[in-house]
Amino acid sequence: MSSAARPLSEPQVLAHAKQRLFPAASDRSYVVADTQFAREEWLPGQPIDPAVRDRLAPFNHVEIGGGFPDLVGVHELGELDPELLAVDRLGDDPPLLAIEAKGYASGGVDTQRGIVQAYDRLHEANAAYLAAPVEAITDTDRTLARELNVGVLGVDTTGAVDVLESPRLVGNRTATEASALRFQASAQGVAENSFGLNHPKNYLGYPLAHYADGDTASLLSEFNVVGAVRDARRGAAFLGLIEDRERVALTALGEEVIRFGKAHCGSVEAALETFSDWYRSRKRFVDLAPAWGQLARRVLFEYPATELLVNELQTMHDDWIPEPSLVDLVIHLHELHPTFAVELFVRGDEAVRRRVLTAEGDLQRAELEDGDIYHSPTVFQLKTMLYHVGILTANGTEPHRLDPTADIWALREPV
């Protein structure tokens, strides 16, 4: 990004502010810029530097507090610079932050409008900020921001960002599209790391091997559960079976898998022995091992994306669309849950989001017919697991082999 001493545009201001608020990737942090910043030009004749676009990616059009912030993200409190907030804790969930950026345009810098826009986001965000060129921020702006509990970030042409006003966290918890960002920032998000294996038995086996006496990886290999131990561990965390921090710990759901194994097999070691019987079987898991398949179904239904998918597939069935294609499903989801639809199904890299979404956040439907735009852990791994537990009628497909117009997402047992 250029550091020349020239007036900062809004995309440049926003990119610097993002770097200050979200300086590094985190397991419990996730941030997106609005789709308007993915276009080639910000104003006629004023191209957006590709380096600025790269820093702002990924893009999505997320409604917060009746509008669409320039940047919205969920951040782990422990990783936030204390200077950025007037308090350091609000419950256990990472706070949702909204940022409105203002840069130089023909009429100068409209800082007061940015402050009011940021204030509106506090209906659903936990903290909101104005980011603007530092020399354009007046004492009047700072007074208004303090009165409205809006943070102020002053950006200079070198990229340095000063925290001029620190907001207080407020206790909003939203059930709107912002929930998709919370999902991405949770242990169950799909943005960067997610499912690497497509059979639910691989994830059920991990808590059993962790609980049993012996080395977890060795037990997974010995009983022919799975060789990809890292993927199994990561997927078990996404499904809420373990907490994968410095040390692995079983969750309440993971402990239930242990109880199930003991009740049905007598011990966790005996339970692990049953996994050898399923090694490389292509049969639907719920038919191959009905009791274990039902356990896997319960586990998968605890995954937030599953309930959303099942509910909307049931709605489509009720609307006489019993066998929707992947394209049909994504279009339907985007009408009702646009942020979630994009985050769950569309790859997060800048080029793909620009292909799929207009600057206004609408779908470019023709692009949905290209399998390469889809997120593999959803269309391949998650879908295949939903097939194995008896929820869907068909397996998933890897994106490079996927025909989205013919890929059917239908409930095996609609009601």
mmCIF file of C-alpha atoms in Angstrom, residues 100 102 110-120 130 140-142 144-145 148 150-152:
data_model
loop_
_atom_site.group_PDB
_atom_site.id
_atom_site.type_symbol
_atom_site.label_atom_id
_atom_site.label_comp_id
_atom_site.label_asym_id
_atom_site.label_seq_id
_atom_site.Cartn_x
_atom_site.Cartn_y
_atom_site.Cartn_z
ATOM 1 C CA GLU A 100 -17.513 3.158 9.397
ATOM 2 C CA LYS A 102 -14.570 8.174 5.837
ATOM 3 C CA ASP A 110 -17.876 13.766 6.300
ATOM 4 C CA THR A 111 -16.829 12.723 9.794
ATOM 5 C CA GLN A 112 -20.101 13.573 11.535
ATOM 6 C CA ARG A 113 -22.092 11.394 9.163
ATOM 7 C CA GLY A 114 -19.672 8.565 9.874
ATOM 8 C CA ILE A 115 -20.156 8.974 13.632
ATOM 9 C CA VAL A 116 -23.948 8.850 13.299
ATOM 10 C CA GLN A 117 -23.716 5.788 11.031
ATOM 11 C CA ALA A 118 -21.473 4.059 13.569
ATOM 12 C CA TYR A 119 -23.920 4.934 16.365
ATOM 13 C CA ASP A 120 -26.750 3.268 14.417
ATOM 14 C CA LEU A 130 -15.440 5.964 12.996
ATOM 15 C CA THR A 140 -16.473 18.681 17.947
ATOM 16 C CA ASP A 141 -16.321 15.258 16.297
ATOM 17 C CA ARG A 142 -14.689 13.757 19.363
ATOM 18 C CA LEU A 144 -20.143 13.940 19.603
ATOM 19 C CA ALA A 145 -18.515 10.508 19.455
ATOM 20 C CA LEU A 148 -22.841 8.583 21.399
ATOM 21 C CA VAL A 150 -18.593 5.712 19.300
ATOM 22 C CA GLY A 151 -14.874 5.044 19.052
ATOM 23 C CA VAL A 152 -12.705 7.288 16.872
#
